[in-house]
C-alpha positions as CSV (number, residue, x, y, z in Angstrom):
1,X,0.0,0.0,0.0
2,X,1.3,3.4,-0.9
3,X,2.3,5.8,1.8
4,X,1.4,9.3,0.7
5,X,1.9,12.6,2.5
6,X,0.8,16.2,1.6
7,X,2.8,19.3,2.6
8,X,0.8,22.6,2.6
9,X,3.0,25.7,2.0
10,X,2.0,29.3,2.0
11,X,3.5,31.5,-0.8
12,X,4.8,35.0,-0.7
13,X,3.8,36.6,-4.0
14,X,4.5,40.0,-5.5
15,X,1.8,42.1,-7.2
16,X,3.1,41.0,-10.6
17,X,3.2,37.4,-9.6
18,X,-0.3,37.6,-8.1
19,X,-1.7,39.1,-11.3
20,X,-0.1,36.4,-13.4
21,X,-1.5,33.6,-11.2
22,X,-5.0,35.1,-11.2
23,X,-4.9,35.4,-15.0
24,X,-3.6,31.8,-15.3
25,X,-6.4,30.5,-13.0
26,X,-9.0,32.4,-15.0
27,X,-7.9,30.6,-18.2
28,X,-7.5,27.3,-16.4
29,X,-11.1,27.5,-15.2
30,X,-12.2,28.3,-18.7
31,X,-10.6,25.1,-20.0
32,X,-12.1,23.0,-17.2
33,X,-15.6,24.4,-17.8
34,X,-15.3,24.1,-21.5
35,X,-14.3,20.4,-21.0
36,X,-17.2,19.8,-18.6
37,X,-19.6,21.3,-21.1
38,X,-18.2,19.1,-23.9
39,X,-18.5,15.9,-21.7
40,X,-21.9,16.6,-20.3
41,X,-25.2,15.2,-21.5
42,X,-28.5,16.5,-20.1
43,X,-30.5,13.4,-21.3
44,X,-28.5,10.4,-20.1
45,X,-25.3,9.6,-18.2
46,X,-24.5,6.9,-20.8
47,X,-24.1,9.7,-23.3
48,X,-21.6,11.7,-21.2
49,X,-18.0,11.5,-22.5
50,X,-15.6,10.2,-19.8
51,X,-12.7,8.8,-21.8
52,X,-9.8,11.1,-21.0
53,X,-7.8,10.3,-24.1
54,X,-10.7,10.9,-26.4
55,X,-11.7,14.1,-24.7
56,X,-8.2,15.4,-24.7
57,X,-7.8,14.6,-28.4
58,X,-11.0,16.4,-29.2
59,X,-10.3,19.6,-27.1
60,X,-6.6,20.0,-26.6
61,X,-5.7,21.8,-29.8
62,X,-8.7,24.2,-29.5
63,X,-8.0,25.1,-25.9
64,X,-4.3,25.7,-26.7
65,X,-5.3,28.1,-29.4
66,X,-7.9,29.8,-27.2
67,X,-5.7,30.3,-24.2
68,X,-2.1,31.2,-23.3
69,X,-1.7,28.2,-21.0
70,X,1.2,25.9,-21.0
71,X,0.4,22.4,-22.4
72,X,0.6,20.7,-19.1
73,X,-1.9,23.1,-17.5
74,X,-4.4,22.6,-20.4
75,X,-4.1,18.8,-19.9
76,X,-4.5,19.2,-16.2
77,X,-7.7,21.2,-16.6
78,X,-9.1,18.6,-19.0
79,X,-8.3,15.8,-16.6
80,X,-9.9,17.6,-13.7
81,X,-13.2,18.2,-15.6
82,X,-13.4,14.6,-16.8
83,X,-12.9,13.3,-13.3
84,X,-15.6,15.6,-12.0
85,X,-18.0,14.4,-14.6
86,X,-17.3,10.8,-13.6
87,X,-18.0,11.6,-10.0
88,X,-21.4,13.2,-10.9
89,X,-22.3,10.2,-13.1
90,X,-21.8,7.9,-10.1
91,X,-24.4,9.9,-8.2
92,X,-26.7,10.0,-11.3
93,X,-26.6,6.2,-11.4
94,X,-28.0,6.2,-7.9
95,X,-30.9,8.3,-9.1
96,X,-29.8,11.4,-7.3
97,X,-30.3,14.9,-8.6
98,X,-27.2,16.1,-10.4
99,X,-26.1,18.9,-12.7
100,X,-23.0,19.6,-14.8
101,X,-19.9,20.3,-12.8
102,X,-19.0,24.0,-12.7
103,X,-15.5,25.2,-11.7
104,X,-15.3,28.6,-9.9
105,X,-12.7,28.3,-7.2
106,X,-9.2,29.4,-8.2
107,X,-7.3,26.1,-8.0
108,X,-4.8,24.7,-10.5
109,X,-3.0,21.3,-10.7
110,X,0.7,21.3,-11.4
111,X,2.9,18.4,-12.3
112,X,6.7,18.0,-12.3
113,X,7.0,19.9,-15.6
114,X,4.8,22.9,-14.8
115,X,6.2,23.2,-11.2
116,X,9.8,23.1,-10.1
117,X,10.7,23.0,-6.4
118,X,13.7,24.6,-4.8
119,X,14.5,24.7,-1.1
120,X,12.8,28.0,-0.3
121,X,10.8,28.7,-3.4
122,X,8.9,27.2,-6.3
123,X,8.8,27.9,-10.1
124,X,5.3,27.9,-11.5
125,X,4.2,28.1,-15.1
126,X,1.8,30.9,-15.8
127,X,0.4,32.7,-18.9
128,X,3.1,35.4,-18.3
129,X,5.9,32.9,-18.2
130,X,7.5,31.4,-15.1
131,X,7.0,33.0,-11.7
132,X,9.1,32.1,-8.6
133,X,7.3,32.9,-5.3
134,X,9.1,32.2,-2.0
135,X,7.8,29.8,0.6
136,X,6.5,31.0,4.0
137,X,7.8,28.1,6.2
138,X,7.3,27.7,10.0
139,X,10.3,28.3,12.2
140,X,10.0,24.8,13.7
141,X,12.1,22.2,11.9
142,X,11.7,19.8,10.3
143,X,8.6,21.2,8.5
144,X,6.3,19.0,6.5
145,X,7.9,20.4,3.4
146,X,11.3,19.4,4.6
147,X,10.2,16.0,5.8
148,X,8.4,15.0,2.6
149,X,9.2,17.2,-0.4
150,X,12.9,17.6,0.2
151,X,13.3,14.1,1.6
152,X,14.9,11.4,-0.5
153,X,12.5,8.9,1.0
154,X,9.5,10.6,-0.8
155,X,8.9,11.4,-4.4
156,X,6.9,14.3,-5.8
157,X,3.5,13.2,-7.3
158,X,1.6,16.4,-8.0
159,X,0.7,19.7,-6.5
160,X,-2.4,21.9,-6.3
161,X,-2.3,25.7,-6.1
162,X,-5.2,27.2,-4.2
163,X,-6.2,30.8,-3.8
164,X,-7.8,31.7,-0.5
165,X,-10.2,34.5,-1.3
166,X,-10.9,35.6,2.3
167,X,-7.2,35.7,3.3
168,X,-6.0,36.8,-0.1
169,X,-3.3,34.2,0.0
170,X,-1.9,31.5,-2.2
171,X,-1.2,28.0,-0.8
172,X,0.5,25.1,-2.5
173,X,-0.6,21.6,-1.6
174,X,2.3,19.3,-2.5
175,X,1.5,15.6,-2.7
176,X,4.3,13.0,-2.2
177,X,4.7,9.2,-2.1
178,X,7.2,7.2,-0.2
179,X,9.8,5.6,-2.4
180,X,11.7,2.3,-2.1
181,X,10.8,-1.3,-1.5
182,X,9.8,-0.7,2.1
183,X,6.9,1.7,1.2
184,X,4.2,-0.8,2.1
185,X,5.7,-2.1,5.4
186,X,6.3,1.4,6.7
187,X,2.6,1.9,7.2
188,X,2.8,0.6,10.8
189,X,5.6,3.0,11.9
190,X,4.0,6.0,10.2
191,X,0.7,5.5,12.0
192,X,1.6,3.9,15.3
193,X,0.1,5.1,18.5
194,X,-2.3,7.4,16.8
195,X,-4.9,9.5,18.6
196,X,-8.0,10.5,16.6
197,X,-10.4,13.4,17.0
198,X,-13.9,12.6,15.7
199,X,-15.9,15.4,14.1
200,X,-19.7,15.4,13.4
201,X,-21.2,18.1,11.1
202,X,-24.8,19.2,11.5
203,X,-27.4,22.0,11.2
204,X,-28.0,22.8,14.9
205,X,-24.3,22.5,15.7
206,X,-22.0,23.3,12.8
207,X,-19.4,20.9,14.2
208,X,-19.0,18.8,17.3
209,X,-15.8,17.1,18.4
210,X,-15.4,13.8,20.3
211,X,-13.8,15.9,23.1
212,X,-17.1,17.6,23.7
213,X,-16.5,20.9,22.0
214,X,-19.5,22.4,20.1
215,X,-19.3,25.0,17.4
216,X,-22.8,26.3,17.3
217,X,-24.4,27.4,14.0
218,X,-26.8,29.9,15.5
219,X,-24.8,33.0,14.7
220,X,-23.9,31.6,11.3
221,X,-27.5,30.9,10.5
222,X,-28.6,34.3,11.7
223,X,-26.3,36.3,9.5
224,X,-27.0,34.1,6.5
225,X,-30.7,34.9,6.9
226,X,-29.8,38.6,7.3
227,X,-27.9,38.6,4.1
228,X,-30.7,36.8,2.3
229,X,-33.2,39.3,3.6
230,X,-31.1,42.2,2.4
231,X,-30.7,40.6,-1.1
232,X,-34.4,40.2,-1.4
233,X,-35.0,43.9,-0.5
234,X,-32.5,45.0,-3.1
235,X,-33.8,42.8,-5.8
236,X,-37.3,44.2,-5.3
237,X,-36.1,47.8,-6.1
238,X,-34.9,46.8,-9.6
239,X,-32.7,49.9,-10.1
240,X,-29.1,50.0,-11.3
241,X,-28.0,51.3,-8.0
242,X,-29.7,48.4,-6.2
243,X,-28.0,46.0,-8.6
244,X,-24.6,47.5,-7.9
245,X,-25.3,47.4,-4.2
246,X,-26.4,43.7,-4.6
247,X,-23.1,42.9,-6.1
248,X,-21.2,44.6,-3.3
249,X,-23.4,42.8,-0.7
250,X,-22.6,39.4,-2.4
251,X,-18.9,40.0,-2.1
252,X,-19.2,41.0,1.6
253,X,-21.3,38.0,2.3
254,X,-18.9,35.6,0.6
255,X,-15.9,37.1,2.5
256,X,-17.8,37.0,5.8
257,X,-18.8,33.3,5.4
258,X,-15.3,32.3,4.4
259,X,-13.8,34.1,7.4
260,X,-16.3,32.6,9.7
261,X,-15.4,29.0,8.6
262,X,-11.7,29.9,8.7
263,X,-12.2,30.7,12.4
264,X,-14.0,27.4,13.1
265,X,-11.3,25.5,11.2
266,X,-8.5,27.2,13.2
267,X,-10.2,26.3,16.4
268,X,-10.9,22.8,15.3
269,X,-7.2,22.2,14.5
270,X,-6.2,23.8,17.8
271,X,-8.6,21.4,19.5
272,X,-6.8,18.5,18.0
273,X,-3.4,19.8,18.9
274,X,-4.4,20.7,22.4
275,X,-5.6,17.2,23.0
276,X,-2.6,15.5,21.5
277,X,-4.5,14.2,18.4
278,X,-2.6,13.5,15.2
279,X,-5.7,12.5,13.1
280,X,-8.9,14.4,12.6
281,X,-11.7,12.2,11.3
282,X,-14.7,13.6,9.4
283,X,-17.7,11.8,8.0
284,X,-17.7,11.6,4.2
285,X,-19.5,14.5,2.6
286,X,-20.8,12.5,-0.4
287,X,-24.7,12.5,-0.4
288,X,-24.8,14.8,2.7
289,X,-27.8,16.6,1.2
290,X,-29.7,13.4,1.3
291,X,-28.6,12.6,4.9
292,X,-29.4,16.1,6.1
293,X,-32.6,17.0,4.2
294,X,-33.2,20.0,6.6
295,X,-29.8,21.5,5.7
296,X,-29.9,24.6,3.4
297,X,-27.4,25.4,0.7
298,X,-25.3,27.5,3.1
299,X,-25.0,24.6,5.5
300,X,-23.7,22.3,2.8
301,X,-21.3,25.0,1.6
302,X,-20.1,25.4,5.2
303,X,-19.5,21.7,5.6
304,X,-17.4,21.4,2.4
305,X,-15.5,24.6,3.1
306,X,-14.7,23.5,6.7
307,X,-13.4,20.1,5.6
308,X,-11.3,21.9,2.9
309,X,-9.9,24.5,5.3
310,X,-9.0,21.9,7.9
311,X,-7.5,19.7,5.3
312,X,-4.8,22.2,4.5
313,X,-4.5,23.8,7.9
314,X,-4.1,20.6,10.0
315,X,-1.0,19.1,8.1
316,X,0.9,22.3,9.0
317,X,0.5,21.2,12.7
318,X,1.4,17.6,12.0
319,X,-2.2,16.4,12.0
320,X,-3.7,14.4,9.1
321,X,-7.3,14.6,8.0
322,X,-9.3,11.5,7.1
323,X,-12.9,10.6,6.2
324,X,-15.0,7.6,7.2
325,X,-18.4,6.1,6.1
326,X,-21.2,8.1,7.8
327,X,-23.9,5.4,7.9
328,X,-25.6,4.9,11.3
329,X,-23.2,7.1,13.3
330,X,-26.1,9.1,14.7
331,X,-28.1,5.9,15.6
332,X,-25.3,3.8,17.1
333,X,-24.5,3.8,20.9
334,X,-20.9,5.1,21.2
335,X,-20.2,3.2,24.4
336,X,-17.6,0.7,23.4
337,X,-19.2,-2.1,25.5
338,X,-22.5,-1.6,23.8
339,X,-22.7,-0.3,20.2
340,X,-26.4,-1.0,19.8
341,X,-27.8,0.6,16.7
342,X,-31.4,1.6,16.2
343,X,-33.4,4.5,14.8
344,X,-35.2,5.0,18.1
345,X,-31.9,5.8,19.9
346,X,-31.9,9.3,18.5
347,X,-34.7,11.8,19.0
348,X,-33.7,15.3,17.8
349,X,-30.7,16.5,19.7
350,X,-31.0,13.8,22.4
351,X,-29.6,10.3,22.2
352,X,-30.7,7.5,24.5
353,X,-29.6,4.0,23.9
354,X,-32.6,1.6,23.9
355,X,-30.4,-1.2,25.1
356,X,-28.0,0.1,27.8
357,X,-29.8,3.4,28.6
358,X,-26.8,5.7,27.8
359,X,-28.0,9.3,27.5
360,X,-26.0,12.0,25.8
361,X,-26.2,14.8,23.3
362,X,-26.9,13.2,19.9
363,X,-24.2,15.1,18.0
364,X,-21.6,14.4,20.6
365,X,-22.5,10.7,20.3
366,X,-22.1,10.8,16.5
367,X,-18.7,12.6,16.8
368,X,-17.5,9.8,19.0
369,X,-18.8,7.2,16.6
370,X,-17.0,8.8,13.7
371,X,-13.7,8.8,15.6
372,X,-14.3,5.2,16.8
373,X,-15.0,4.1,13.2
374,X,-11.7,5.5,12.0
375,X,-9.9,4.0,15.1
376,X,-11.3,0.6,14.4
377,X,-10.5,0.9,10.7
378,X,-6.9,1.8,11.4
379,X,-6.6,-0.8,14.1
380,X,-7.7,-3.5,11.7
381,X,-5.4,-2.1,9.1
382,X,-2.4,-2.0,11.4
383,X,-2.8,-5.4,13.0
384,X,-4.8,-8.5,12.5
385,X,-6.3,-8.8,16.0
386,X,-7.3,-6.4,18.9
387,X,-4.5,-5.4,21.1
388,X,-4.1,-7.5,24.3
389,X,-0.6,-7.0,25.5
390,X,0.9,-7.9,22.2
391,X,2.7,-4.6,21.8
392,X,0.9,-3.8,18.5
393,X,0.2,-0.1,17.7
394,X,-3.0,1.2,19.1
395,X,-5.3,3.9,17.6
396,X,-7.1,5.8,20.4
397,X,-10.1,8.0,20.3
398,X,-9.8,11.3,22.2
399,X,-13.1,11.9,24.1
400,X,-14.5,14.0,26.8
401,X,-14.0,12.6,30.3
402,X,-17.7,12.9,31.3
403,X,-21.0,13.0,29.6
404,X,-22.8,15.8,27.9
405,X,-26.4,16.6,28.0
406,X,-26.4,19.4,25.4
407,X,-25.9,22.3,27.9
408,X,-22.2,22.3,28.5
409,X,-21.3,23.5,25.1
410,X,-18.4,25.9,24.4
411,X,-19.3,28.3,21.5
412,X,-16.7,29.5,19.1
413,X,-14.7,32.6,20.0
414,X,-15.7,35.5,17.8
415,X,-16.5,35.5,14.1
């Protein structure tokens, strides 16, 4: 089994480099959306085009003529769009409501030819030629960048450049894979003695950790409703001034929502670090609309953003981020000596096991189950039998020492 590691590095960019990267991203997104439009069929998923080679042969020359992108970036945009269409088709096959993938976030995929790494900087291909922004590296050594990207034990696989709109910063996510014949057997040493923090996502509480920390969604919901109310008032006016004000309001709302989720993500990572956790386990976000029918669009947006932000913030603190299957985590008793699963166990925000009588906040119970599911999964992966004095590596779940009834929640600090 491959051992893969991702190092997240912040870039220092000049005004000229920033402009070049933005223009490159604009053309990259154009290629991705053009490809998605070419691949998509409104009538049947069997008519969608998903063969990468055929799609590339059909579009590559046109996209090269229509943009100033380097060849590798055009191919990367085509590949991203085809993969996205494939993912949507899988949902379509399950008779779920789907639409053509649309790319708006400024992210670009770089391979070894379009990105060259040096010790303290990177050379990236853009529509204006090569730019070489410096890295912003933590003072603590060795950094994830030094441990993986500069290490001879790991080989470069790919990297993704992401632009954080709220922070106005560029981040490079650098993916590596362990080299050598011992790559598979090293899994035990890389993951020994792990401690996992389980995270449940929901509507009433935006996020709940297995340590008993609650990030309430009341304030978030309130301001989303306020922005929606203001948009409605402006739309009713129908004037050009109202239209311009509506555009400004949309930008303020987007910036506010992103900053809010950034704050939650920072606190969530701190929660893991403060409790000695080196893994944060989320539930998989696929089909989350179906699992949470009461969730509105801004809830689903928040869930995906939170996972995305934590995924690049946590590795900077030496914490990995994983996902587990979400089925029955809200209905299963999280007591390790019980585990009874039944729909009647959960009633709204209250959980009461019908078998052992365990009572606790329902979201907290789900967070523990998410962490336990990852712990059990990793334990099975690391060794063939439960630990019983054999000395095998254990994967622990970090939980609150007592029980929660829904009243002892700590809200997030500020916006």
